[in-house]
């Protein structure tokens, strides 16, 4: 399972540019499903027969896209100006390695040098508009031969194991969910099931909304990453979840209060089978 997660995390799939990760997943599940299609939004939808027909139509979904950037313009000196795709903490991107466009041109995110800013500016988190990507071009003409307006930009980040069975990688949100779905598809199921590897979640869950309306399931299970808040500077009552403490059963988020009956069903199943869980 760990090797599968690591492989999926290394495949490009910025929101709106999911072609490579979708093809990777499709190749793995094709021998194990009875039907598969890509819809207009870019969702990969698969159907798998189980030992019996489901009384209630069951949908299991995880999103395959990841956060990244998009090229807005190339300035006269050959630096790339860009915008974020998805929610990205601006504090974390300075100095990060990236890959630009279909040619996967390597670059690095830069900011005005420390010795050129005022004392006041030192304390301000820069806007995305203040950042640039250096791909080593000598000027605009050279850069435009390599990069086009509208090209996707993804983080160039290795998958690294460290500590006690820990992984650091880009796109863990939500390639872990995708990996769990792939393993489920490759196994024998007790009932028929529809699987959706959704697109464009990072820009408003667009793929999942479209799939829900087209499939119209009775029950939907979403496999998603969530915040691990076991951090040293947080008070205990604010440490909502912890690594290695089991899967999280969500009660609600900023947009949705989840079905209470389904929550209780999952909680009872976890306790019956001795599976640790948190909420």
Short mmCIF file of C-alpha atoms in Angstrom, two decimals:
data_model
loop_
_atom_site.label_atom_id
_atom_site.label_comp_id
_atom_site.label_asym_id
_atom_site.label_seq_id
_atom_site.Cartn_x
_atom_site.Cartn_y
_atom_site.Cartn_z
CA UNK A 1 0.00 0.00 0.00
CA UNK A 2 2.80 2.41 0.85
CA UNK A 3 4.46 1.85 -2.52
CA UNK A 4 1.17 2.56 -4.28
CA UNK A 5 0.69 5.81 -2.34
CA UNK A 6 4.24 6.90 -3.15
CA UNK A 7 3.76 6.14 -6.84
CA UNK A 8 0.47 8.05 -7.06
CA UNK A 9 1.90 11.08 -5.25
CA UNK A 10 4.65 11.45 -7.84
CA UNK A 11 2.23 11.60 -10.79
CA UNK A 12 1.25 15.12 -11.94
CA UNK A 13 -2.39 16.12 -11.54
CA UNK A 14 -2.97 19.81 -10.85
CA UNK A 15 -6.67 20.73 -10.85
CA UNK A 16 -7.86 21.06 -14.44
CA UNK A 17 -4.79 19.15 -15.69
CA UNK A 18 -5.55 15.66 -14.35
CA UNK A 19 -4.76 13.72 -17.53
CA UNK A 20 -1.65 11.90 -16.24
CA UNK A 21 -2.98 10.87 -12.85
CA UNK A 22 -6.28 9.81 -14.42
CA UNK A 23 -4.46 7.61 -16.95
CA UNK A 24 -2.31 6.09 -14.19
CA UNK A 25 -5.36 5.18 -12.11
CA UNK A 26 -7.32 3.90 -15.12
CA UNK A 27 -4.50 1.53 -16.06
CA UNK A 28 -4.52 0.03 -12.58
CA UNK A 29 -8.27 -0.50 -12.26
CA UNK A 30 -9.24 -1.41 -15.85
CA UNK A 31 -8.85 -5.22 -15.41
CA UNK A 32 -11.01 -5.17 -12.27
CA UNK A 33 -14.12 -3.21 -13.30
CA UNK A 34 -17.12 -3.88 -15.52
CA UNK A 35 -17.28 -0.36 -16.92
CA UNK A 36 -15.34 2.89 -16.90
CA UNK A 37 -15.72 6.37 -18.41
CA UNK A 38 -14.43 9.93 -18.19
CA UNK A 39 -17.15 12.58 -17.93
CA UNK A 40 -17.17 16.16 -19.20
CA UNK A 41 -15.54 17.55 -16.04
CA UNK A 42 -12.74 14.99 -16.11
CA UNK A 43 -13.94 12.59 -13.42
CA UNK A 44 -12.93 8.95 -13.83
CA UNK A 45 -16.04 6.89 -13.08
CA UNK A 46 -15.92 3.10 -12.71
CA UNK A 47 -18.50 0.41 -11.98
CA UNK A 48 -17.67 -2.86 -10.25
CA UNK A 49 -20.02 -5.76 -9.65
CA UNK A 50 -20.10 -7.37 -6.24
CA UNK A 51 -21.45 -10.67 -4.97
CA UNK A 52 -24.95 -9.18 -4.90
CA UNK A 53 -26.82 -6.16 -6.15
CA UNK A 54 -26.79 -3.27 -3.69
CA UNK A 55 -30.16 -2.40 -2.14
CA UNK A 56 -29.08 1.24 -2.06
CA UNK A 57 -26.87 2.70 -4.78
CA UNK A 58 -23.43 3.14 -3.22
CA UNK A 59 -20.86 5.69 -4.39
CA UNK A 60 -17.29 5.81 -3.09
CA UNK A 61 -15.18 8.78 -4.12
CA UNK A 62 -11.79 10.43 -3.65
CA UNK A 63 -10.33 13.33 -5.59
CA UNK A 64 -7.29 12.80 -7.78
CA UNK A 65 -6.28 16.43 -8.34
CA UNK A 66 -3.71 18.44 -6.40
CA UNK A 67 -2.97 22.10 -5.76
CA UNK A 68 -0.52 23.94 -7.99
CA UNK A 69 -0.21 27.09 -10.08
CA UNK A 70 -0.90 28.42 -13.56
CA UNK A 71 1.25 30.68 -15.73
CA UNK A 72 -0.22 34.19 -16.03
CA UNK A 73 2.54 35.94 -17.96
CA UNK A 74 6.26 36.01 -18.69
CA UNK A 75 8.00 39.31 -17.92
CA UNK A 76 10.72 40.97 -19.98
CA UNK A 77 13.49 39.33 -17.95
CA UNK A 78 12.10 35.84 -18.50
CA UNK A 79 10.59 35.40 -15.05
CA UNK A 80 7.22 33.67 -14.82
CA UNK A 81 4.35 35.32 -13.00
CA UNK A 82 1.68 32.94 -11.80
CA UNK A 83 -1.56 32.40 -9.88
CA UNK A 84 -2.49 29.69 -7.40
CA UNK A 85 -4.77 26.78 -8.28
CA UNK A 86 -6.38 25.74 -5.02
CA UNK A 87 -5.68 26.85 -1.48
CA UNK A 88 -1.93 27.29 -1.00
CA UNK A 89 -0.25 28.87 2.03
CA UNK A 90 1.92 31.65 0.61
CA UNK A 91 4.36 31.31 3.50
CA UNK A 92 5.40 27.85 2.38
CA UNK A 93 6.16 28.33 -1.31
CA UNK A 94 9.22 30.62 -1.35
CA UNK A 95 12.23 28.70 -2.60
CA UNK A 96 10.19 25.65 -3.60
CA UNK A 97 11.18 23.71 -6.72
CA UNK A 98 8.52 23.49 -9.42
CA UNK A 99 7.97 21.98 -12.87
CA UNK A 100 6.34 24.15 -15.52
CA UNK A 101 4.19 23.11 -18.47
CA UNK A 102 4.04 19.91 -20.48
CA UNK A 103 7.82 20.01 -20.91
CA UNK A 104 8.18 19.88 -17.10
CA UNK A 105 10.67 22.77 -17.21
CA UNK A 106 12.40 22.97 -13.80
CA UNK A 107 12.26 26.23 -11.90
CA UNK A 108 12.26 27.75 -8.43
CA UNK A 109 9.89 30.20 -6.76
CA UNK A 110 11.63 33.42 -5.80
CA UNK A 111 10.99 36.68 -3.97
CA UNK A 112 12.82 39.98 -3.78
CA UNK A 113 16.08 39.36 -1.92
CA UNK A 114 16.13 39.90 1.85
CA UNK A 115 18.71 42.69 1.70
CA UNK A 116 16.50 44.66 -0.72
CA UNK A 117 13.37 44.89 1.46
CA UNK A 118 12.51 47.32 4.24
CA UNK A 119 12.15 46.37 7.90
CA UNK A 120 8.37 46.70 7.51
CA UNK A 121 8.33 44.43 4.46
CA UNK A 122 10.28 41.75 6.33
CA UNK A 123 7.23 41.11 8.52
CA UNK A 124 4.68 40.91 5.70
CA UNK A 125 3.69 37.63 4.05
CA UNK A 126 4.08 38.33 0.32
CA UNK A 127 1.19 38.09 -2.11
CA UNK A 128 1.40 35.63 -4.98
CA UNK A 129 1.76 38.66 -7.25
CA UNK A 130 5.07 39.47 -5.54
CA UNK A 131 6.54 36.05 -6.31
CA UNK A 132 8.08 34.79 -9.53
CA UNK A 133 9.46 31.58 -10.99
CA UNK A 134 12.99 31.49 -12.36
CA UNK A 135 13.49 28.84 -15.06
CA UNK A 136 16.97 30.05 -15.95
CA UNK A 137 15.90 31.88 -19.10
CA UNK A 138 18.01 34.82 -20.25
CA UNK A 139 14.95 36.83 -21.24
CA UNK A 140 11.34 36.81 -22.37
CA UNK A 141 12.03 35.38 -25.82
CA UNK A 142 13.89 32.35 -24.48
CA UNK A 143 11.31 31.76 -21.74
CA UNK A 144 8.39 31.88 -24.18
CA UNK A 145 9.98 29.11 -26.22
CA UNK A 146 9.68 26.88 -23.16
CA UNK A 147 6.56 28.12 -21.39
CA UNK A 148 3.11 29.22 -22.58
CA UNK A 149 0.46 31.33 -20.89
CA UNK A 150 -1.98 28.95 -19.19
CA UNK A 151 0.56 26.18 -18.56
CA UNK A 152 0.19 24.29 -15.31
CA UNK A 153 2.88 24.44 -12.63
CA UNK A 154 3.35 21.62 -10.13
CA UNK A 155 5.53 21.19 -7.09
CA UNK A 156 8.72 19.21 -7.71
CA UNK A 157 8.79 17.31 -4.43
CA UNK A 158 10.19 13.86 -3.69
CA UNK A 159 8.31 11.29 -1.64
CA UNK A 160 10.38 10.68 1.48
CA UNK A 161 10.01 8.16 4.31
CA UNK A 162 11.12 9.27 7.76
CA UNK A 163 10.54 8.63 11.45
CA UNK A 164 8.29 5.76 12.47
CA UNK A 165 6.51 4.80 9.25
CA UNK A 166 5.89 8.39 8.14
CA UNK A 167 5.74 9.76 4.57
CA UNK A 168 6.33 13.26 3.24
CA UNK A 169 5.08 13.94 -0.29
CA UNK A 170 3.11 16.30 -2.46
CA UNK A 171 -0.50 15.41 -3.25
CA UNK A 172 -1.04 13.13 -0.24
CA UNK A 173 -4.35 15.01 -0.29
CA UNK A 174 -5.92 12.96 -1.76
CA UNK A 175 -3.81 10.29 -3.40
CA UNK A 176 -4.16 8.33 -0.13
CA UNK A 177 -7.90 8.18 -0.79
CA UNK A 178 -7.25 7.16 -4.40
CA UNK A 179 -4.91 4.38 -3.24
CA UNK A 180 -7.55 3.05 -0.84
CA UNK A 181 -10.11 3.00 -3.66
CA UNK A 182 -7.73 1.21 -6.03
CA UNK A 183 -7.10 -1.51 -3.44
CA UNK A 184 -10.83 -1.84 -2.88
CA UNK A 185 -11.50 -2.15 -6.62
CA UNK A 186 -8.82 -4.83 -6.90
CA UNK A 187 -10.56 -6.92 -4.23
CA UNK A 188 -13.83 -8.85 -4.22
CA UNK A 189 -16.77 -6.70 -3.16
CA UNK A 190 -19.86 -7.86 -1.25
CA UNK A 191 -22.10 -5.62 -3.39
CA UNK A 192 -22.15 -3.54 -6.57
CA UNK A 193 -20.42 -0.19 -6.25
CA UNK A 194 -19.70 2.95 -8.26
CA UNK A 195 -16.31 4.61 -7.82
CA UNK A 196 -15.47 8.21 -8.73
CA UNK A 197 -11.93 9.54 -8.88
CA UNK A 198 -13.02 13.15 -8.99
CA UNK A 199 -11.47 16.15 -10.73
CA UNK A 200 -11.13 19.79 -9.67
CA UNK A 201 -11.80 19.25 -5.97
CA UNK A 202 -9.15 21.78 -5.01
CA UNK A 203 -11.04 24.57 -6.79
CA UNK A 204 -14.47 23.92 -5.30
CA UNK A 205 -15.25 20.19 -5.55
CA UNK A 206 -16.59 20.74 -9.06
CA UNK A 207 -16.10 17.15 -10.17
CA UNK A 208 -17.80 15.62 -7.15
CA UNK A 209 -20.87 17.85 -7.52
CA UNK A 210 -21.29 16.86 -11.15
CA UNK A 211 -20.82 13.17 -10.43
CA UNK A 212 -23.33 13.21 -7.58
CA UNK A 213 -26.03 14.67 -9.82
CA UNK A 214 -25.33 12.29 -12.71
CA UNK A 215 -25.02 9.10 -10.63
CA UNK A 216 -27.61 9.98 -7.96
CA UNK A 217 -26.41 7.56 -5.27
CA UNK A 218 -28.40 6.72 -2.16
CA UNK A 219 -25.22 6.53 -0.07
CA UNK A 220 -21.92 8.32 -0.74
CA UNK A 221 -18.65 7.70 1.09
CA UNK A 222 -15.91 10.30 0.64
CA UNK A 223 -12.32 9.21 1.31
CA UNK A 224 -10.41 12.43 2.00
CA UNK A 225 -7.43 13.73 3.89
CA UNK A 226 -8.00 15.99 6.88
CA UNK A 227 -6.02 18.16 9.27
CA UNK A 228 -3.64 16.44 11.68
CA UNK A 229 -3.49 18.95 14.53
CA UNK A 230 -1.12 17.13 16.91
CA UNK A 231 1.28 20.07 16.89
CA UNK A 232 3.44 21.25 19.81
CA UNK A 233 2.12 24.82 20.07
CA UNK A 234 -1.58 23.90 20.02
CA UNK A 235 -3.48 23.44 23.26
CA UNK A 236 -4.82 19.93 23.78
CA UNK A 237 -8.48 20.88 23.28
CA UNK A 238 -7.62 22.23 19.82
CA UNK A 239 -5.74 19.10 18.71
CA UNK A 240 -8.65 17.65 16.80
CA UNK A 241 -6.94 14.64 15.21
CA UNK A 242 -3.61 12.85 15.53
CA UNK A 243 -1.48 10.73 13.24
CA UNK A 244 -1.68 6.98 13.94
CA UNK A 245 -4.86 7.35 16.01
CA UNK A 246 -7.07 5.83 13.32
CA UNK A 247 -9.29 7.11 10.51
CA UNK A 248 -11.46 10.18 11.07
CA UNK A 249 -15.24 9.93 10.86
CA UNK A 250 -16.46 13.42 10.06
CA UNK A 251 -19.57 14.89 11.64
CA UNK A 252 -19.56 18.16 9.73
CA UNK A 253 -17.41 20.67 7.89
CA UNK A 254 -17.86 24.29 6.84
CA UNK A 255 -20.43 23.37 4.20
CA UNK A 256 -22.10 20.12 5.24
CA UNK A 257 -23.56 18.32 8.24
CA UNK A 258 -23.15 14.63 7.45
CA UNK A 259 -25.88 12.03 7.71
CA UNK A 260 -26.15 10.98 11.35
CA UNK A 261 -27.44 7.48 10.61
CA UNK A 262 -24.50 6.77 8.29
CA UNK A 263 -22.06 8.16 10.86
CA UNK A 264 -23.46 5.85 13.55
CA UNK A 265 -23.30 2.89 11.18
CA UNK A 266 -19.60 3.52 10.48
CA UNK A 267 -18.86 4.08 14.16
CA UNK A 268 -20.53 0.80 15.13
CA UNK A 269 -18.65 -1.08 12.40
CA UNK A 270 -15.34 0.35 13.60
CA UNK A 271 -16.00 -0.62 17.21
CA UNK A 272 -17.29 -4.08 16.24
CA UNK A 273 -14.07 -4.82 14.34
CA UNK A 274 -11.70 -3.16 16.80
CA UNK A 275 -10.71 -0.35 14.42
CA UNK A 276 -9.52 2.79 16.24
CA UNK A 277 -11.24 5.95 15.02
CA UNK A 278 -11.42 9.65 15.80
CA UNK A 279 -13.67 12.58 14.99
#
